[in-house]
Amino acid sequence: MSLSREVGSGASQHRNVYDLVQSFIGLLSPDGTLLDANRSSLEFVGASLADVVGKPFWETPWWRDISNSRDAIRQAIRRGASGEATRFEALLSGKNGEVVNVDFSLTPVFEDDGTVVSLVPEARDITAFKEAVIALQASETRMRFACEVAGIGTWDWDLTDDQLHWDDRQFELFDVPRNGGEMLGQRAIATIHPDDHDRIAEAIAVTVESDLPFRQEFRVMHKSGEVRWLVGRGGILRRDESGKPTSMIGVNYDITERKTVERRLSQSNLDLEARVAERTRQLEREMHEHQKAQEALTHAQRLDSIGQLAGGVAHDFNNLLAVIGGNLELAAMRIADDQVKELIEDALEAVEAGASLNHRLLSFARKGSLEPALLDVNKRIENARQLLERTLDENITFEVTPAHNAWWIFADAGELDSAILNLAVNARDAMPSGGRLRIVTRNQSFDAADVRYIPGALAGEYVQICVSDTGTGMTPYILKNAVTPFFTTKEAGKGSGLGLSSVFGFAKQSGGFVTIESIEGEGTTVKIHLPRASSQSNGGVSKSSDNGVPLGRGELVLLVEDDKAVLSVTRKRLMALGYQVIEASTAAGAINLLETGGPVSLIFSDVRMPGDLSGYDLAKWAFDNLPGTGVLLTSGYDASEAGDQQTGLKQTVKLLSKPYSMNTLAIALRDALELPTHEP
């Protein structure tokens, strides 16, 4: 019979039975090749049946780390092949280095003619039994040693013949001569102090009659006349067939010293109680005075804590109001529906009311995640067209070709605008001598074959925003690294290296992807693919009417703000007002950006930021090092309180209190830009 047929036969005949058995059972050929093994044995070594079938049994994982067991298995297989059954204890190796003791047997299976056709190995885990035996022996040793160390005597009382079996310590405790280690129970009771004799005899009778534990303290009289206190503890050990107790077992130990100490403690306690009572009355008077002082201190600390909390909450809440108010104003600029605008105006009034409340809190204290919405891509581009045209140089032709019936998308409006603006700025910078910038939208469907070479892209329906230029193009090296954060080919100060990477991240986070095609000397095409929305509404964003807000003229503003939400909405507001924006999250980072980059028209910075430098420190540095640069500060704290930090500045710094309206921001920006500057 071939090995594969033997394996199949063994599996079909024995599998169901094997897997129901918790012990380890298998099937071997007469030469010791493993044909089958039950589930318990396989799980023990963490192997599958395919891992072990066909191997010599002594080379399987059960014996891999135990040479003695392997040798014994080989010998057992030789005897089994000759028809001899074998049984012995062995060590079995499991997964994770586990080793167990087993009762192992190997039984031959015979044909009718007496030929051995297979061997059945079986192993029962006896580890717990072996450990229990060892633990019992250790426990008995520890108990015997503990009794010797503790001075405890043990006794076994046969109630049928009154024979007491005492250890040596018992004779010492009762001061009775040794007579072969045995004596009568009544003789032992006779050594008990007369005043305790009847009580102990009655307690023993109750234990025997009612099966209650025996626990008594009593005195014994030694031959020298000394009286010793003992504790006796015991209970019923055996009963006859009728349930009548036939023996008791228990211990005795000396508590004389404890009793002496107890008497002394009793008197000491009486004296101590008197002293404690007097001291307690004194402490109560002292505690009353201390409590009054503590209450006054707690009240002062509570007021101080509330003040600090109010200041911190007000600052953070002003940042939140700045975000809310800023986004509401941006929304109002892009919505034509008068009813919706009225709702936004009501919300802006609530923002102003919140700012007023914050002002009162500060007086008391003395102190970017995506937001996706249904979007019409064509309308977003059309609304941003004026800003895009202002961003481009006059020698650049700008064309927009919208798709007919373009699908709607579900994405963050501000991030989409920022992505398109980033691509437009990159295209402008790639065409210093002029050229053509074209934005085309189209609906596209991709199957798995279309996107198989685009990392992270999935088949589906997308709206494509294609931004192409006729600029300098990219080399293969630059194209490979184009979306790497901070990678830039622009001059220092002309780019952060985050434009394309932010567009790429926005598309990925929105469930889409970006592709870039570029030929050096001919131009670049960047295609943003955003998933089609599953549904659309009749909403959308409409261009607002002119509200008279003074716009920027493309000036570059360095925005310094540690709060990401405030940074995001302020960046969007600045861009909406016609400014270009670069960002820093700390004053130190802003200084580093100014030292390593190109000039900016205005520094717009928060006052309180992480690190050692504040917005006023940044302003002073700018006045000392960049005399032609405007500075505008903003703070979520009270303006008058923050203004105290201006001491020592050679210029007057305008401070804009958060939250502020779009119009207030626009005016403050123009004022800061037009404010005359002086040499330090």
mmCIF file of C-alpha atoms in Angstrom, residues 219-413:
data_model
loop_
_atom_site.group_PDB
_atom_site.id
_atom_site.type_symbol
_atom_site.label_atom_id
_atom_site.label_comp_id
_atom_site.label_asym_id
_atom_site.label_seq_id
_atom_site.Cartn_x
_atom_site.Cartn_y
_atom_site.Cartn_z
ATOM 1 C CA ARG A 219 -4.558 26.310 81.145
ATOM 2 C CA VAL A 220 -2.484 23.235 82.015
ATOM 3 C CA MET A 221 -0.598 22.536 85.254
ATOM 4 C CA HIS A 222 3.056 21.515 84.881
ATOM 5 C CA LYS A 223 4.756 19.410 87.513
ATOM 6 C CA SER A 224 6.853 22.404 88.541
ATOM 7 C CA GLY A 225 3.653 24.252 89.460
ATOM 8 C CA GLU A 226 3.906 26.562 86.468
ATOM 9 C CA VAL A 227 0.618 27.338 84.732
ATOM 10 C CA ARG A 228 0.745 27.529 80.950
ATOM 11 C CA TRP A 229 -1.919 28.749 78.548
ATOM 12 C CA LEU A 230 -2.648 26.562 75.493
ATOM 13 C CA VAL A 231 -4.945 26.755 72.479
ATOM 14 C CA GLY A 232 -6.645 23.600 71.292
ATOM 15 C CA ARG A 233 -8.143 23.400 67.780
ATOM 16 C CA GLY A 234 -9.625 20.336 66.137
ATOM 17 C CA GLY A 235 -12.567 18.553 64.566
ATOM 18 C CA ILE A 236 -14.045 15.222 63.538
ATOM 19 C CA LEU A 237 -11.741 13.145 61.301
ATOM 20 C CA ARG A 238 -13.580 9.841 60.713
ATOM 21 C CA ARG A 239 -17.007 8.302 61.204
ATOM 22 C CA ASP A 240 -18.389 4.794 61.234
ATOM 23 C CA GLU A 241 -21.048 3.483 58.821
ATOM 24 C CA SER A 242 -23.842 4.957 60.932
ATOM 25 C CA GLY A 243 -22.239 8.399 60.869
ATOM 26 C CA LYS A 244 -21.048 8.328 64.451
ATOM 27 C CA PRO A 245 -17.675 10.072 64.965
ATOM 28 C CA THR A 246 -14.858 7.624 65.567
ATOM 29 C CA SER A 247 -11.841 9.961 65.706
ATOM 30 C CA MET A 248 -10.782 13.595 66.075
ATOM 31 C CA ILE A 249 -7.705 15.408 64.877
ATOM 32 C CA GLY A 250 -6.244 18.716 65.949
ATOM 33 C CA VAL A 251 -3.364 20.840 67.200
ATOM 34 C CA ASN A 252 -2.235 22.603 70.386
ATOM 35 C CA TYR A 253 0.149 25.512 70.838
ATOM 36 C CA ASP A 254 1.350 27.661 73.705
ATOM 37 C CA ILE A 255 -0.072 31.200 74.115
ATOM 38 C CA THR A 256 1.266 31.978 77.591
ATOM 39 C CA GLU A 257 3.349 34.913 76.443
ATOM 40 C CA ARG A 258 0.424 36.318 74.503
ATOM 41 C CA LYS A 259 -1.811 36.120 77.549
ATOM 42 C CA THR A 260 0.806 37.923 79.655
ATOM 43 C CA VAL A 261 1.063 40.665 77.052
ATOM 44 C CA GLU A 262 -2.714 40.916 76.865
ATOM 45 C CA ARG A 263 -2.947 41.546 80.594
ATOM 46 C CA ARG A 264 -0.310 44.236 80.391
ATOM 47 C CA LEU A 265 -1.970 45.758 77.333
ATOM 48 C CA SER A 266 -5.302 45.830 79.073
ATOM 49 C CA GLN A 267 -3.931 48.069 81.801
ATOM 50 C CA SER A 268 -1.957 50.124 79.332
ATOM 51 C CA ASN A 269 -5.089 50.618 77.265
ATOM 52 C CA LEU A 270 -6.929 52.044 80.225
ATOM 53 C CA ASP A 271 -4.153 54.589 80.748
ATOM 54 C CA LEU A 272 -3.910 55.281 77.042
ATOM 55 C CA GLU A 273 -7.631 55.840 76.666
ATOM 56 C CA ALA A 274 -7.494 58.553 79.279
ATOM 57 C CA ARG A 275 -4.589 60.280 77.560
ATOM 58 C CA VAL A 276 -6.215 59.888 74.152
ATOM 59 C CA ALA A 277 -9.441 61.419 75.388
ATOM 60 C CA GLU A 278 -7.595 64.482 76.596
ATOM 61 C CA ARG A 279 -5.506 64.744 73.450
ATOM 62 C CA THR A 280 -8.633 64.323 71.319
ATOM 63 C CA ARG A 281 -10.286 67.279 72.971
ATOM 64 C CA GLN A 282 -7.128 69.322 72.343
ATOM 65 C CA LEU A 283 -6.947 68.239 68.703
ATOM 66 C CA GLU A 284 -10.587 69.084 68.158
ATOM 67 C CA ARG A 285 -9.901 72.627 69.254
ATOM 68 C CA GLU A 286 -6.834 72.840 67.002
ATOM 69 C CA MET A 287 -8.672 71.288 64.059
ATOM 70 C CA HIS A 288 -11.498 73.770 64.391
ATOM 71 C CA GLU A 289 -9.037 76.655 64.099
ATOM 72 C CA HIS A 290 -7.195 74.930 61.224
ATOM 73 C CA GLN A 291 -10.452 74.255 59.388
ATOM 74 C CA LYS A 292 -11.389 77.909 59.507
ATOM 75 C CA ALA A 293 -7.985 78.877 58.047
ATOM 76 C CA GLN A 294 -8.183 76.121 55.414
ATOM 77 C CA GLU A 295 -11.627 77.235 54.297
ATOM 78 C CA ALA A 296 -10.346 80.750 53.737
ATOM 79 C CA LEU A 297 -7.354 79.455 51.741
ATOM 80 C CA THR A 298 -9.534 77.108 49.689
ATOM 81 C CA HIS A 299 -11.885 79.936 48.826
ATOM 82 C CA ALA A 300 -9.012 82.080 47.584
ATOM 83 C CA GLN A 301 -7.518 79.216 45.585
ATOM 84 C CA ARG A 302 -10.900 78.416 44.073
ATOM 85 C CA LEU A 303 -11.334 81.965 42.871
ATOM 86 C CA ASP A 304 -7.849 81.895 41.384
ATOM 87 C CA SER A 305 -8.508 78.558 39.668
ATOM 88 C CA ILE A 306 -11.796 79.797 38.251
ATOM 89 C CA GLY A 307 -10.023 82.866 36.967
ATOM 90 C CA GLN A 308 -7.342 80.815 35.247
ATOM 91 C CA LEU A 309 -9.960 78.449 33.833
ATOM 92 C CA ALA A 310 -12.101 81.317 32.606
ATOM 93 C CA GLY A 311 -9.136 82.909 30.895
ATOM 94 C CA GLY A 312 -8.128 79.678 29.185
ATOM 95 C CA VAL A 313 -11.687 78.838 28.169
ATOM 96 C CA ALA A 314 -12.262 82.343 26.855
ATOM 97 C CA HIS A 315 -9.077 82.209 24.784
ATOM 98 C CA ASP A 316 -9.966 78.830 23.303
ATOM 99 C CA PHE A 317 -13.577 79.868 22.790
ATOM 100 C CA ASN A 318 -12.465 83.005 20.982
ATOM 101 C CA ASN A 319 -10.487 80.761 18.642
ATOM 102 C CA LEU A 320 -13.615 78.686 18.078
ATOM 103 C CA LEU A 321 -15.670 81.809 17.451
ATOM 104 C CA ALA A 322 -13.035 82.943 14.984
ATOM 105 C CA VAL A 323 -13.396 79.679 13.110
ATOM 106 C CA ILE A 324 -17.203 79.774 13.198
ATOM 107 C CA GLY A 325 -17.468 83.409 12.242
ATOM 108 C CA GLY A 326 -14.847 83.130 9.534
ATOM 109 C CA ASN A 327 -16.511 80.189 7.865
ATOM 110 C CA LEU A 328 -19.934 81.807 8.086
ATOM 111 C CA GLU A 329 -18.618 84.885 6.343
ATOM 112 C CA LEU A 330 -16.901 82.769 3.694
ATOM 113 C CA ALA A 331 -20.182 80.938 3.194
ATOM 114 C CA ALA A 332 -22.088 84.197 2.920
ATOM 115 C CA MET A 333 -19.707 85.367 0.196
ATOM 116 C CA ARG A 334 -20.494 82.269 -1.863
ATOM 117 C CA ILE A 335 -24.271 82.021 -1.417
ATOM 118 C CA ALA A 336 -26.779 84.036 -3.427
ATOM 119 C CA ASP A 337 -29.890 82.884 -1.587
ATOM 120 C CA ASP A 338 -31.091 85.863 0.503
ATOM 121 C CA GLN A 339 -32.940 83.657 2.986
ATOM 122 C CA VAL A 340 -29.806 81.622 3.635
ATOM 123 C CA LYS A 341 -27.792 84.809 3.930
ATOM 124 C CA GLU A 342 -30.235 86.077 6.545
ATOM 125 C CA LEU A 343 -29.706 82.902 8.559
ATOM 126 C CA ILE A 344 -25.941 83.348 8.301
ATOM 127 C CA GLU A 345 -26.233 86.953 9.456
ATOM 128 C CA ASP A 346 -28.221 85.791 12.509
ATOM 129 C CA ALA A 347 -25.492 83.260 13.277
ATOM 130 C CA LEU A 348 -22.828 85.962 12.944
ATOM 131 C CA GLU A 349 -24.728 88.086 15.458
ATOM 132 C CA ALA A 350 -24.568 85.119 17.847
ATOM 133 C CA VAL A 351 -20.814 84.977 17.283
ATOM 134 C CA GLU A 352 -20.574 88.639 18.232
ATOM 135 C CA ALA A 353 -22.650 87.977 21.359
ATOM 136 C CA GLY A 354 -20.285 85.148 22.273
ATOM 137 C CA ALA A 355 -17.341 87.492 21.844
ATOM 138 C CA SER A 356 -18.986 89.969 24.224
ATOM 139 C CA LEU A 357 -19.477 87.222 26.801
ATOM 140 C CA ASN A 358 -15.840 86.244 26.429
ATOM 141 C CA HIS A 359 -14.783 89.812 27.085
ATOM 142 C CA ARG A 360 -16.553 89.662 30.437
ATOM 143 C CA LEU A 361 -14.933 86.319 31.250
ATOM 144 C CA LEU A 362 -11.509 87.757 30.515
ATOM 145 C CA SER A 363 -12.196 90.744 32.721
ATOM 146 C CA PHE A 364 -13.026 88.403 35.577
ATOM 147 C CA ALA A 365 -9.912 86.311 34.927
ATOM 148 C CA ARG A 366 -7.547 89.253 34.577
ATOM 149 C CA LYS A 367 -5.878 87.791 31.884
ATOM 150 C CA GLY A 368 -7.587 70.687 9.823
ATOM 151 C CA SER A 369 -9.878 68.384 9.423
ATOM 152 C CA LEU A 370 -12.013 68.111 6.194
ATOM 153 C CA GLU A 371 -15.613 69.296 6.136
ATOM 154 C CA PRO A 372 -17.026 67.596 3.035
ATOM 155 C CA ALA A 373 -20.219 68.760 1.338
ATOM 156 C CA LEU A 374 -22.002 68.266 -1.977
ATOM 157 C CA LEU A 375 -20.247 70.481 -4.526
ATOM 158 C CA ASP A 376 -20.748 71.515 -8.135
ATOM 159 C CA VAL A 377 -17.163 71.580 -9.430
ATOM 160 C CA ASN A 378 -17.984 73.901 -12.332
ATOM 161 C CA LYS A 379 -19.546 76.460 -9.986
ATOM 162 C CA ARG A 380 -16.607 76.267 -7.591
ATOM 163 C CA ILE A 381 -14.179 77.015 -10.424
ATOM 164 C CA GLU A 382 -16.375 79.798 -11.794
ATOM 165 C CA ASN A 383 -16.655 81.401 -8.344
ATOM 166 C CA ALA A 384 -12.879 81.262 -7.940
ATOM 167 C CA ARG A 385 -12.172 82.532 -11.443
ATOM 168 C CA GLN A 386 -11.737 86.161 -10.449
ATOM 169 C CA LEU A 387 -9.242 85.225 -7.741
ATOM 170 C CA LEU A 388 -7.389 82.943 -10.138
ATOM 171 C CA GLU A 389 -7.170 85.679 -12.762
ATOM 172 C CA ARG A 390 -5.725 88.093 -10.200
ATOM 173 C CA THR A 391 -3.165 85.455 -9.236
ATOM 174 C CA LEU A 392 -1.903 85.004 -12.794
ATOM 175 C CA ASP A 393 0.474 87.307 -14.649
ATOM 176 C CA GLU A 394 -0.858 89.385 -17.557
ATOM 177 C CA ASN A 395 1.160 87.397 -20.088
ATOM 178 C CA ILE A 396 -0.689 84.176 -19.216
ATOM 179 C CA THR A 397 -3.873 83.224 -21.063
ATOM 180 C CA PHE A 398 -6.456 81.627 -18.790
ATOM 181 C CA GLU A 399 -9.124 79.279 -20.166
ATOM 182 C CA VAL A 400 -11.855 77.267 -18.404
ATOM 183 C CA THR A 401 -13.713 74.488 -20.216
ATOM 184 C CA PRO A 402 -16.432 73.038 -17.963
ATOM 185 C CA ALA A 403 -18.017 69.668 -18.650
ATOM 186 C CA HIS A 404 -21.656 69.621 -19.679
ATOM 187 C CA ASN A 405 -23.789 68.206 -16.833
ATOM 188 C CA ALA A 406 -20.751 67.539 -14.681
ATOM 189 C CA TRP A 407 -21.417 65.161 -11.809
ATOM 190 C CA TRP A 408 -21.484 66.468 -8.276
ATOM 191 C CA ILE A 409 -18.778 65.506 -5.779
ATOM 192 C CA PHE A 410 -18.641 65.193 -2.003
ATOM 193 C CA ALA A 411 -15.560 67.090 -0.810
ATOM 194 C CA ASP A 412 -14.310 69.974 1.337
ATOM 195 C CA ALA A 413 -15.059 73.205 -0.537
#
